[in-house]
Every structure is written in structure tokens, then in C-alpha cells.
PDB file of C-alpha atoms in Angstrom:
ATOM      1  CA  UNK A   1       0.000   0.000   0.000  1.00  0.00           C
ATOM      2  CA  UNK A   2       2.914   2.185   0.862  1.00  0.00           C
ATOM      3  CA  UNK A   3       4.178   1.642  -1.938  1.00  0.00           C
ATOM      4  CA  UNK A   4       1.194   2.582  -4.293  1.00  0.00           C
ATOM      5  CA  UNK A   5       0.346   5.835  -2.532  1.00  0.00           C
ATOM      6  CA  UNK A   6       4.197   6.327  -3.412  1.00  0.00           C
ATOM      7  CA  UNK A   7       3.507   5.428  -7.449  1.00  0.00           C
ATOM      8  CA  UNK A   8       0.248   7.704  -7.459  1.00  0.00           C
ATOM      9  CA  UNK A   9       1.957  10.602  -5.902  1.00  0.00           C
ATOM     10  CA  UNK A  10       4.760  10.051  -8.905  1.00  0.00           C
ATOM     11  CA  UNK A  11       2.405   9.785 -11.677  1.00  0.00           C
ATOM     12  CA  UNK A  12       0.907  13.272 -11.121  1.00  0.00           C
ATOM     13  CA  UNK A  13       4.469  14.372 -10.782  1.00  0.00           C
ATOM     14  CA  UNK A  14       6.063  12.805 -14.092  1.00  0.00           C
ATOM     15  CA  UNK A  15       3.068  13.471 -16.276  1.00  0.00           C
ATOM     16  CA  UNK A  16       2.896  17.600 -15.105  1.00  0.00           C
ATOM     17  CA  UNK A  17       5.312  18.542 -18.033  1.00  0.00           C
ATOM     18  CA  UNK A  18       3.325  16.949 -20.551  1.00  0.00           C
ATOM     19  CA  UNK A  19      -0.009  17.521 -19.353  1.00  0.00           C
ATOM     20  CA  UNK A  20      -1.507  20.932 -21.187  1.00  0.00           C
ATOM     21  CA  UNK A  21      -0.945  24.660 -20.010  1.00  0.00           C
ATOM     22  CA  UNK A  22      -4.723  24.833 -19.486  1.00  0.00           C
ATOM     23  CA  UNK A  23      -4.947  22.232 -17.133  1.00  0.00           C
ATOM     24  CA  UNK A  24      -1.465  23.202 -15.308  1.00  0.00           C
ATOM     25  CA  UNK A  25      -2.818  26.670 -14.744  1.00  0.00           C
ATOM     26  CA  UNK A  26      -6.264  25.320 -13.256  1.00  0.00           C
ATOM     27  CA  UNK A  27      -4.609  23.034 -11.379  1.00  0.00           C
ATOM     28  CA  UNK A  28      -2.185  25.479 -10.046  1.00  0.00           C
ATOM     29  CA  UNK A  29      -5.051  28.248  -9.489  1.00  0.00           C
ATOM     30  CA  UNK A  30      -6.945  25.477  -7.711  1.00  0.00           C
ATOM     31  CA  UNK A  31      -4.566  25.212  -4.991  1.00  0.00           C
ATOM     32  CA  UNK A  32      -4.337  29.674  -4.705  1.00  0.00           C
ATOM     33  CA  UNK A  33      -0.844  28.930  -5.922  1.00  0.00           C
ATOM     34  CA  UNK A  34       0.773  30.564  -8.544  1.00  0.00           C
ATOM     35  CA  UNK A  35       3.880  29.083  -9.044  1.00  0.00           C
ATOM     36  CA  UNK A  36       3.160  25.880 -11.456  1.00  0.00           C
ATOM     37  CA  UNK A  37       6.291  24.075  -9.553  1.00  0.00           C
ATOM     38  CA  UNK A  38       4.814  24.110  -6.476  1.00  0.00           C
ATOM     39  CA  UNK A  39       1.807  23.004  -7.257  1.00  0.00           C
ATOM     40  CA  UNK A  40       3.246  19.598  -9.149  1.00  0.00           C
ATOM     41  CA  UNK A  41       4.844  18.651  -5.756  1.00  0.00           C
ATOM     42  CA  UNK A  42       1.539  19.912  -3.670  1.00  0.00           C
ATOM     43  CA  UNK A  43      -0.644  17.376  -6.412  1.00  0.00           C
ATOM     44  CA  UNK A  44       1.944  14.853  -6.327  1.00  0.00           C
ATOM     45  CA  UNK A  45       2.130  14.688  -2.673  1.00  0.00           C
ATOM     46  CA  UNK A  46      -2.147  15.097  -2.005  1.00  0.00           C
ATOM     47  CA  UNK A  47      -2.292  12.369  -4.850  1.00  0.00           C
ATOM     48  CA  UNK A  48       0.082  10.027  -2.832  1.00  0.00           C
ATOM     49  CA  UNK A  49      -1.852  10.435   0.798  1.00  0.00           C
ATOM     50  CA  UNK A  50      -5.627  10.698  -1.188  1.00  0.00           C
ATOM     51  CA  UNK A  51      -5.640   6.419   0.239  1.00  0.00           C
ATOM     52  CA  UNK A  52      -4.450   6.944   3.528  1.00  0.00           C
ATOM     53  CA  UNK A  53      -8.165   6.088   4.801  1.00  0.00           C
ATOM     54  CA  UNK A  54      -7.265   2.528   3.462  1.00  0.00           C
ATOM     55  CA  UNK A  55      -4.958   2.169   6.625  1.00  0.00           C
ATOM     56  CA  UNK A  56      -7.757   1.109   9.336  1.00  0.00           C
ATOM     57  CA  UNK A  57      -8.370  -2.100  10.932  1.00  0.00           C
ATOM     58  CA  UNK A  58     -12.021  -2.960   8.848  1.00  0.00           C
ATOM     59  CA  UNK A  59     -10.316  -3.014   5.761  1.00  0.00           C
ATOM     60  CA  UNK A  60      -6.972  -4.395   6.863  1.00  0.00           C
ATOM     61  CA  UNK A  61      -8.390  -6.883   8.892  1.00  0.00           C
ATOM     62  CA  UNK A  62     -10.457  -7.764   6.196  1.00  0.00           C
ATOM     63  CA  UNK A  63      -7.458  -8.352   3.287  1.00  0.00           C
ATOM     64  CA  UNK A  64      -8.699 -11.015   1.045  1.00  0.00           C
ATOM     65  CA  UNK A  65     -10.965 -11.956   3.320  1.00  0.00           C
ATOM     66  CA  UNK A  66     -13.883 -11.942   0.560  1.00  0.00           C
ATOM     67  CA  UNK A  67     -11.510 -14.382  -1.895  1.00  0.00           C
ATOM     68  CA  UNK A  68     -12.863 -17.602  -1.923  1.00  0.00           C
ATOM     69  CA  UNK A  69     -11.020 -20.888  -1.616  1.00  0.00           C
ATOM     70  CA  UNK A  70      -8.885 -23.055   1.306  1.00  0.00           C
ATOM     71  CA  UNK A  71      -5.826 -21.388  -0.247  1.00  0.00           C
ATOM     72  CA  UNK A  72      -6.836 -17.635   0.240  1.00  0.00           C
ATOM     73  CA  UNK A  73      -7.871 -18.607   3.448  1.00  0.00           C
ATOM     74  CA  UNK A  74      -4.612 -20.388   4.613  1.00  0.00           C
ATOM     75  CA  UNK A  75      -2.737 -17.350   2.854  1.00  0.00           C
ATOM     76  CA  UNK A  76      -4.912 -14.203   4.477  1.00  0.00           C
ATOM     77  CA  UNK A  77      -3.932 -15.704   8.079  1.00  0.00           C
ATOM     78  CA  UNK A  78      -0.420 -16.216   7.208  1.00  0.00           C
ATOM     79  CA  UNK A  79      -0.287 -12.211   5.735  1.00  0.00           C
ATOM     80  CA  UNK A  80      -1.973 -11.018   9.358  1.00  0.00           C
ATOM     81  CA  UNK A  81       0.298 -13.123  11.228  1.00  0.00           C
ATOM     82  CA  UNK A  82       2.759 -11.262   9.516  1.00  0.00           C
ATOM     83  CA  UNK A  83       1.513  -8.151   9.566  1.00  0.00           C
ATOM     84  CA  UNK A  84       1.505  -8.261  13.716  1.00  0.00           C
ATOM     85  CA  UNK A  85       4.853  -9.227  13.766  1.00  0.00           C
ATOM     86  CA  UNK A  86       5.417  -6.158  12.065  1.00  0.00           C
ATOM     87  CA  UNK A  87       3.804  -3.998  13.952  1.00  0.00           C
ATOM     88  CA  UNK A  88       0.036  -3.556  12.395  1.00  0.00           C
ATOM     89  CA  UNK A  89      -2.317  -3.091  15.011  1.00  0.00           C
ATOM     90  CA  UNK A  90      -4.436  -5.556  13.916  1.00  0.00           C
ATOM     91  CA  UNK A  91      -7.586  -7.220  15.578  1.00  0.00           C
ATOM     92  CA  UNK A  92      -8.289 -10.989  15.986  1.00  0.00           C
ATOM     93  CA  UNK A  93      -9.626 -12.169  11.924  1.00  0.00           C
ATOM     94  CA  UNK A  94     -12.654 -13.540  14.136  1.00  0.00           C
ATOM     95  CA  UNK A  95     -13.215  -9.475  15.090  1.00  0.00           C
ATOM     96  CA  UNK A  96     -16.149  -7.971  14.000  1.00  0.00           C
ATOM     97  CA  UNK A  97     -14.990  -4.573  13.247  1.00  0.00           C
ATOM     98  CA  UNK A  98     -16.765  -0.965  12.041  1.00  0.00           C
ATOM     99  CA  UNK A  99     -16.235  -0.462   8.501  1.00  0.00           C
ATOM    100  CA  UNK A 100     -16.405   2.837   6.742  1.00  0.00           C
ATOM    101  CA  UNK A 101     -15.155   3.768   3.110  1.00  0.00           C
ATOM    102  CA  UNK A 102     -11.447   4.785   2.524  1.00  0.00           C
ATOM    103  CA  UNK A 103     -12.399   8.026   0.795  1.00  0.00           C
ATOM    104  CA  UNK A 104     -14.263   9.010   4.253  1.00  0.00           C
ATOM    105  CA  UNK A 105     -11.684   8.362   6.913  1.00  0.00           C
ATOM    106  CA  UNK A 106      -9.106   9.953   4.125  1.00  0.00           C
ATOM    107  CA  UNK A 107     -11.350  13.159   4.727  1.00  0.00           C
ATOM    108  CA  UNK A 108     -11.543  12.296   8.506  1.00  0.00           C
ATOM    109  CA  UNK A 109      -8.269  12.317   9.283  1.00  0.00           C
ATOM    110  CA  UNK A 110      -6.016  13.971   6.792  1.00  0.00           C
ATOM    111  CA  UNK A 111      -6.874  17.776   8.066  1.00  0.00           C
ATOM    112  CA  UNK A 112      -5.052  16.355  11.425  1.00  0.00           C
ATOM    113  CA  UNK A 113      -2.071  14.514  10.157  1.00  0.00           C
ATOM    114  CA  UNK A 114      -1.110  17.811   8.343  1.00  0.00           C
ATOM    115  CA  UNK A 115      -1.542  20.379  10.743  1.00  0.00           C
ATOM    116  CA  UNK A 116      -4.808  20.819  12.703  1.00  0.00           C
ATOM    117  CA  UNK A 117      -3.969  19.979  15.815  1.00  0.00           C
ATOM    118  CA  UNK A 118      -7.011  22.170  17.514  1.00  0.00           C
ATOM    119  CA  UNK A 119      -7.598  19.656  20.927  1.00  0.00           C
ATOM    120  CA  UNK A 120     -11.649  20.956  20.871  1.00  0.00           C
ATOM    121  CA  UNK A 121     -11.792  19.747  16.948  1.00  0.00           C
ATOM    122  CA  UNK A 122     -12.209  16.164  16.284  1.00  0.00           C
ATOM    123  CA  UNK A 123     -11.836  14.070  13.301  1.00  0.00           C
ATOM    124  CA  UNK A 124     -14.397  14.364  10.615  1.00  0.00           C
ATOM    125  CA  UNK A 125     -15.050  17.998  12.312  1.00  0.00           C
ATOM    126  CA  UNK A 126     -14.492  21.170  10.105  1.00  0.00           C
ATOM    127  CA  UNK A 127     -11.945  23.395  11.804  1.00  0.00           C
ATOM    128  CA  UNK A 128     -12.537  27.253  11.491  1.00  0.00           C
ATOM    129  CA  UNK A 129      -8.926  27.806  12.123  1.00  0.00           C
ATOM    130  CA  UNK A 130      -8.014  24.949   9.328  1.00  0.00           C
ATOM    131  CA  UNK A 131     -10.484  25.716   6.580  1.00  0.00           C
ATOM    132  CA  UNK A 132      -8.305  25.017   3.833  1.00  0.00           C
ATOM    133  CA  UNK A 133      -7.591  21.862   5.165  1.00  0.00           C
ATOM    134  CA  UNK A 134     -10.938  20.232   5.028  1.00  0.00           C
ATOM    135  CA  UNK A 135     -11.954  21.724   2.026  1.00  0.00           C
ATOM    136  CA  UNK A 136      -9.111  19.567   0.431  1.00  0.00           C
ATOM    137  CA  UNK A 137      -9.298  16.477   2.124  1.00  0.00           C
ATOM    138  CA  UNK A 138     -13.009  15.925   1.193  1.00  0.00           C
ATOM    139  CA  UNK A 139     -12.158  17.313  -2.239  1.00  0.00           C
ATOM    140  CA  UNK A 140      -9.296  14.279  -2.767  1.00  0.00           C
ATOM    141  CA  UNK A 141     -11.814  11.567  -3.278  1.00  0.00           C
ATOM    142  CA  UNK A 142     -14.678  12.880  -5.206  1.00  0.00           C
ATOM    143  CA  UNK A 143     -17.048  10.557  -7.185  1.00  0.00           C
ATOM    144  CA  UNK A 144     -18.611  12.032 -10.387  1.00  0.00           C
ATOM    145  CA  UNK A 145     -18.521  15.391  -9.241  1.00  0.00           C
ATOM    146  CA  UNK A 146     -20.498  14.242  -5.670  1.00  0.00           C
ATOM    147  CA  UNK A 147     -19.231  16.040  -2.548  1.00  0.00           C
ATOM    148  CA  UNK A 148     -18.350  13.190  -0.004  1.00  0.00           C
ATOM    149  CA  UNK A 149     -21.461  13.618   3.173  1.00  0.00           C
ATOM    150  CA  UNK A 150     -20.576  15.335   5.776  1.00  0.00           C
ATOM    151  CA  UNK A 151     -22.376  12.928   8.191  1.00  0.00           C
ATOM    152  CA  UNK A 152     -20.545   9.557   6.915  1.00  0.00           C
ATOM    153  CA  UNK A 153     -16.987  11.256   6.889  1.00  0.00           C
ATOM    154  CA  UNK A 154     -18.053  12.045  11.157  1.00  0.00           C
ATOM    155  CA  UNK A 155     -19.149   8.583  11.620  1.00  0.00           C
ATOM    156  CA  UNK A 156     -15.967   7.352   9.797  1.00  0.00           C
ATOM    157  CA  UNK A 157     -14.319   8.074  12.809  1.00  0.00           C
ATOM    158  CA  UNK A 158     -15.132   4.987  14.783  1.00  0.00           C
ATOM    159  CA  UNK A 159     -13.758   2.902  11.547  1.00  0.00           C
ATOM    160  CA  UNK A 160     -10.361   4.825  11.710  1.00  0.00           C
ATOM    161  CA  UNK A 161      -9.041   3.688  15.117  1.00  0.00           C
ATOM    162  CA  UNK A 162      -6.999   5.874  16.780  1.00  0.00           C
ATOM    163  CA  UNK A 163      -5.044   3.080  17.474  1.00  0.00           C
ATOM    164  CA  UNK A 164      -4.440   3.392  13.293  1.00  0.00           C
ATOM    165  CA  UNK A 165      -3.306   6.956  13.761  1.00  0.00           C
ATOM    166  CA  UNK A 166       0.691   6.200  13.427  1.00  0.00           C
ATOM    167  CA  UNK A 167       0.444   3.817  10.785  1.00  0.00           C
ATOM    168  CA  UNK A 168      -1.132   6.928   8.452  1.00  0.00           C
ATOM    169  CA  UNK A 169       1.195   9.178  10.131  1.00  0.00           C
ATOM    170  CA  UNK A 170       4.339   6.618   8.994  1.00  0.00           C
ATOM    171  CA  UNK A 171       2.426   6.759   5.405  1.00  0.00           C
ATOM    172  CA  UNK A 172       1.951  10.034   4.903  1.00  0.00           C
ATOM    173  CA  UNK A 173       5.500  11.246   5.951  1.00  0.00           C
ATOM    174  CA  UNK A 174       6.800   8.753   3.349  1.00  0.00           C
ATOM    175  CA  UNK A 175       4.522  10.047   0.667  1.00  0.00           C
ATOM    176  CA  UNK A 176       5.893  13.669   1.542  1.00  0.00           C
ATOM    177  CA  UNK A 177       9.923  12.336   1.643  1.00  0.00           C
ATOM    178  CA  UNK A 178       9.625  10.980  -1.913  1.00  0.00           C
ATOM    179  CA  UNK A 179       7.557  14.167  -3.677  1.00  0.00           C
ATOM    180  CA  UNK A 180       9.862  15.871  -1.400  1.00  0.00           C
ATOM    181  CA  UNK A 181       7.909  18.219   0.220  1.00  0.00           C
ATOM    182  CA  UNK A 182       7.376  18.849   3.823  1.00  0.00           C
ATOM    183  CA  UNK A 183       4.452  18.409   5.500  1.00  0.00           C
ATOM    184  CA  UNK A 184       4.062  20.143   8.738  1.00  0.00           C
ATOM    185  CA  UNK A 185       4.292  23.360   5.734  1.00  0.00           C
ATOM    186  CA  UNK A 186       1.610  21.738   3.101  1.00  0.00           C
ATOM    187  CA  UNK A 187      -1.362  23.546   5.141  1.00  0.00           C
ATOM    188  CA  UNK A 188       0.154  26.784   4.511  1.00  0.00           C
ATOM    189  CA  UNK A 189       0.416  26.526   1.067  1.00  0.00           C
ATOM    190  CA  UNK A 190      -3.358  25.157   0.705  1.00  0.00           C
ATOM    191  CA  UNK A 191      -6.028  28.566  -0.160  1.00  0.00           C
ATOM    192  CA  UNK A 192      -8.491  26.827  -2.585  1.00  0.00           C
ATOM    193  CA  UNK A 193     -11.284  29.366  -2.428  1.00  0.00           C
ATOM    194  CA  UNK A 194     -13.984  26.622  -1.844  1.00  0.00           C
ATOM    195  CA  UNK A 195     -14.935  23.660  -2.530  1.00  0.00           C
ATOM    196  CA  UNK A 196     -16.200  24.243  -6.361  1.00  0.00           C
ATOM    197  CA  UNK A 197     -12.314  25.252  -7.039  1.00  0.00           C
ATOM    198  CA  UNK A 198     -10.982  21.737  -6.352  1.00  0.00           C
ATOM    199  CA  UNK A 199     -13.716  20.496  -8.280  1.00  0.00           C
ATOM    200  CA  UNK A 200     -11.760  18.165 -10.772  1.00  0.00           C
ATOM    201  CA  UNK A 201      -9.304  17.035  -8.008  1.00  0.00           C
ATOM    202  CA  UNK A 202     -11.133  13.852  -8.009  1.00  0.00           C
ATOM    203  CA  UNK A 203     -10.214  13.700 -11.603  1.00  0.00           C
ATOM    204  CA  UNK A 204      -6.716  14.036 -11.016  1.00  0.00           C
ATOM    205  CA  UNK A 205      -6.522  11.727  -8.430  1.00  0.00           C
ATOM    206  CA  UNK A 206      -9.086   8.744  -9.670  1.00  0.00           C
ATOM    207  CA  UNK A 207      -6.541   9.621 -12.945  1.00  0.00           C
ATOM    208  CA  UNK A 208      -3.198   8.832 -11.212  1.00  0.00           C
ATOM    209  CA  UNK A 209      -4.537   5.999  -8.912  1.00  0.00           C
ATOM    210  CA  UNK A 210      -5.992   4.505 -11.899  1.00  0.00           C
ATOM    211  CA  UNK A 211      -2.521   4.810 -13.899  1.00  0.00           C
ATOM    212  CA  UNK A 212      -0.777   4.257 -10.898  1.00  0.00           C
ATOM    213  CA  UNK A 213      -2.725   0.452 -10.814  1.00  0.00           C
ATOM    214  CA  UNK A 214      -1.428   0.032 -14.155  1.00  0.00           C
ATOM    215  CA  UNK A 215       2.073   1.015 -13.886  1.00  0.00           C
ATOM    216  CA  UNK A 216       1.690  -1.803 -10.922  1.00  0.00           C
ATOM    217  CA  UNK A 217      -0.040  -4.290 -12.731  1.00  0.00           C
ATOM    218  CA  UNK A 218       2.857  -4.085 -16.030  1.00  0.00           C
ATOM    219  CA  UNK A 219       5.761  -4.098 -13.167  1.00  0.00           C
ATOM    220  CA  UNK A 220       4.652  -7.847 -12.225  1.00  0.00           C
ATOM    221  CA  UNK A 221       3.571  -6.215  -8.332  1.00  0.00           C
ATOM    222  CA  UNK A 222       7.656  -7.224  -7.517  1.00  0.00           C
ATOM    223  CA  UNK A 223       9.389  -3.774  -8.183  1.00  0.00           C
ATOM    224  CA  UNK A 224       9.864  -3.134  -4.758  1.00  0.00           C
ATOM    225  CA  UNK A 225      10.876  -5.153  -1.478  1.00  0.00           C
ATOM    226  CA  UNK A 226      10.118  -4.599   2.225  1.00  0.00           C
ATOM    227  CA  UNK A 227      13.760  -4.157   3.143  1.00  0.00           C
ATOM    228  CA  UNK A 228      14.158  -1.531   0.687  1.00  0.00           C
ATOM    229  CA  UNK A 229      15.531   1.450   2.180  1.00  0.00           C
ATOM    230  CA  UNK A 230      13.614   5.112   1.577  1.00  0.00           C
ATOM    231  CA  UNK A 231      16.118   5.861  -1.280  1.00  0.00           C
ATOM    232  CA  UNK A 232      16.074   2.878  -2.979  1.00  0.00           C
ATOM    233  CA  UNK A 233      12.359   2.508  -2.886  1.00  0.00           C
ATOM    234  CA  UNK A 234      11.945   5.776  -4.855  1.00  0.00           C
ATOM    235  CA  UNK A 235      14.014   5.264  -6.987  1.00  0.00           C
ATOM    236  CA  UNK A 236      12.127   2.186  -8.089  1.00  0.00           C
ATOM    237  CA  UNK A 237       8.951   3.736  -8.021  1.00  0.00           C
ATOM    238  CA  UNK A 238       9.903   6.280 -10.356  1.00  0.00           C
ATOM    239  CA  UNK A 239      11.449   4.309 -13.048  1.00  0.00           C
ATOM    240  CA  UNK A 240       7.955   1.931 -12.810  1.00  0.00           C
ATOM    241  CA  UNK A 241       6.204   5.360 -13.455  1.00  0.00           C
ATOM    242  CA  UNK A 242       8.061   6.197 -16.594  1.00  0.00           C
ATOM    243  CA  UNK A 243       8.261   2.981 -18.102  1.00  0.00           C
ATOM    244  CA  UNK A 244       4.456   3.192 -17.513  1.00  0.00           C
ATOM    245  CA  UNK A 245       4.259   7.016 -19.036  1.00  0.00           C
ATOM    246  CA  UNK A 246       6.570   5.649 -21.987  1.00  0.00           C
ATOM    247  CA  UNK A 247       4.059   2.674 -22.827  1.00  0.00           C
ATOM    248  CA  UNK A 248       0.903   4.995 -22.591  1.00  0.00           C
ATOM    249  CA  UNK A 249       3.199   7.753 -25.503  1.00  0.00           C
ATOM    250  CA  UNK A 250       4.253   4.105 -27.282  1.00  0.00           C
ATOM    251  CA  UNK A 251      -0.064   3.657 -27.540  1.00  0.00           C
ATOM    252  CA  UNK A 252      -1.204   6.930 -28.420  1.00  0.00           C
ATOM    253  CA  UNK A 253       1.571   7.471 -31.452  1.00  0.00           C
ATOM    254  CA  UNK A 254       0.234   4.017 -32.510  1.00  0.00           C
ATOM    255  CA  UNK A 255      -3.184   4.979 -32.433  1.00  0.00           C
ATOM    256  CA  UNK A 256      -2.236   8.323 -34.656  1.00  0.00           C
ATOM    257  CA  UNK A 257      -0.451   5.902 -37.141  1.00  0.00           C
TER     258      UNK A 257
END
């Protein structure tokens, strides 16, 4: 998962060149930015942590639990006794825990891994000192256009876990070391004027996770290793992403032939 986040965020910042002046100025203007490079690494980095809601213990807990077959089976309780040892705070598989969707606990907590750290705020809650922040958060996931409901991102907050609070913490500082950006400063660089500016940010994001999948899916899923060191992980994440960019320029100059 780490490493996905890490291919999504990379896809958004490999394909800003090429992408057209049109869209580089909206996205930029989007953001109230208006320098273009700041707003690559600002995308890039809120494309990476847009699946940090995917780190809580309903959907974890859950991994390939709805895959049917004796092998799944033996195979999802060898990944969760794995997963404790390293550290996961995972619940019994016999657990029957709160579930909530990714896109709402993203919106839950992101406004307080990046800055909002207002003790009479909670999750989920809009913070008048940290506007900006949930504006974004609830814009990263958007579905056809739909605003995510207020009311399910506040009841996502029993699904998150607080116990899951590191674990997206861990996440989203590795997201921000590879775009290289850092994050205790992203919330002062967020002023989207509302929530109809950072209207195609779903776009952008359901774009890159989508290319992101695929960049995956051609790498064989083996282009990284847990032992891999910060560095070296990167490094292999962005040469996946442009051998994936390069196949999708390979297609279209085919399709103009």
C-alpha cells in the first residue's frame, strides 16, 4: 500500500510537463498557488496520501478476506500473522470490526495529520482555524462530481481507530519524503477558495490511482521489497512510473499511425 500511494503521488508528478498549459494553470489556481512548480509537488504529494483512509483495521483486517477458496484462506492468516509481527495493530480475523469507506476516513483524518492539531476539533469535524484543510481532504476523493457527506466522513471516525493513527502518520511522511515536500508546511500553502475550485481534483486523483494500478499491474507487483531502504524505494517507483508514461506515448503514437 505504501508503496502505491508512493507510485500515485509520482504519476501526477512525471506526467505535469506533458499535461496541457490549461490544465497546469487550473490546477495550479486550484490550490491559490501561482507558481506551477509548487503546485506539481503539492498534487503529487495530495495524490500520494488521497488512500491513507485505506490504513484502518475494517479493511486491513479484512485483506482477502472476501476471496474464496482453502488457499486464500490459509494465505490471508499467514499475511496477518505477519503483519503483527510487524507492527500492524491488527484485531483478531474472528473481530467484528466498524467499517467505513477509505475516501471518508481519508477526509476524517487527513486535516489532522497535516496540521490541525485544535484539541476541541475532532476528526471528521471542520476546523474554522483549518479551513483550507478540510476543504481539500473531502475534495481528494470525489465521485462524479459528488461532494463526499458530511455525516458519513463524522461517523468514519469509529472505523479509523486511533489506534491506526501512526500507521497513516508513517504513510503520509513517506509520501511527503519521496515528492519531497514537507508536510508540517503543506497547510500553509493550501487557499483553494472553496470547494467548487478543487472540483476536478477527483479527476486528477481517480486519474493517477488509476494509472498508478497500471504502472503496478505491467511491473509484475515485484518492483519493490520490504527491506528496501527510503532511497532505494523511490528510486524504483519512479522508473515503474516512466516505463508506464513511456508505454501509454508508445499507444497513443500508434493509435495516430
Amino acid at each position: 500500500m505504501a508503496a502505491e500511494m508512493m507510485v500515485a503521488g509520482t504519476v501526477v508528478s512525471e506526467s505535469w510537463e506533458t499535461d496541457p498549459p490549461r490544465r497546469r494553470e487550473g490546477l495550479t489556481n486550484a490550490l491559490g498557488l501561482s507558481d506551477e512548480e509548487t503546485a506539481r509537488i503539492v498534487w503529487a504529494f495530495l495524490a500520494g496520501v488521497s488512500r491513507v483512509g485505506e490504513a484502518n483495521p475494517g479493511r486491513m483486517n479484512g485483506f482477502g478476506g472476501a476471496l474464496p477458496g482453502t488457499r486464500w484462506s490459509e494465505e490471508r492468516r499467514a499475511w496477518h500473522g505477519e503483519a503483527l509481527l510487524a507492527g500492524l495493530p491488527l484485531y483478531p480475523l474472528t473481530v467484528d470490526l466498524l467499517t467505513a469507506a477509505p475516501e471518508h476516513i481519508t477526509a476524517a483524518t487527513l486535516p489532522r495529520l497535516l496540521g490541525c492539531d485544535c484539541s476541541d476539533v475532532m476528526n471528521g469535524e471542520e476546523c474554522p482555524d483549518h479551513h483550507e484543510l478540510t476543504v481539500t481532504a473531502h475534495a481528494l476523493n470525489l465521485f462524479e462530481g459528488h461532494a463526499l457527506h458530511p455525516e458519513k466522513v463524522d461517523r468514519s471516525q469509529g472505523a479509523a481507530d486511533p489506534r491506526w493513527d501512526g500507521v497513516r502518520s508513517d504513510l503520509v511522511d513517506l509520501v511527503a519524503a519521496h515528492v519531497g515536500i514537507d508536510r508540517t508546511g503543506v497547510a500553509d500553502l493550501l487557499r483553494p477558495s472553496g470547494p467548487e475550485a478543487l472540483s476536478f481534483a477527483g479527476a486528477l486523483i481517480g486519474r493517477a490511482n488509476r494509472r498508478a494500478r497500471n504502472a503496478i499491474d505491467h511491473g509484475g507487483g515485484n518492483f519493490c521489497a520490504p527491506t528496501d531502504d527510503q532511497e532505494t524505494l523511490s528510486s524504483h517507483v519512479r522508473e515503474l512510473v516512466r516505463e508506464e508514461l513511456e508505454r501509454e506515448r508508445k499507444r497513443e503514437r500508434e493509435l495516430v499511425l
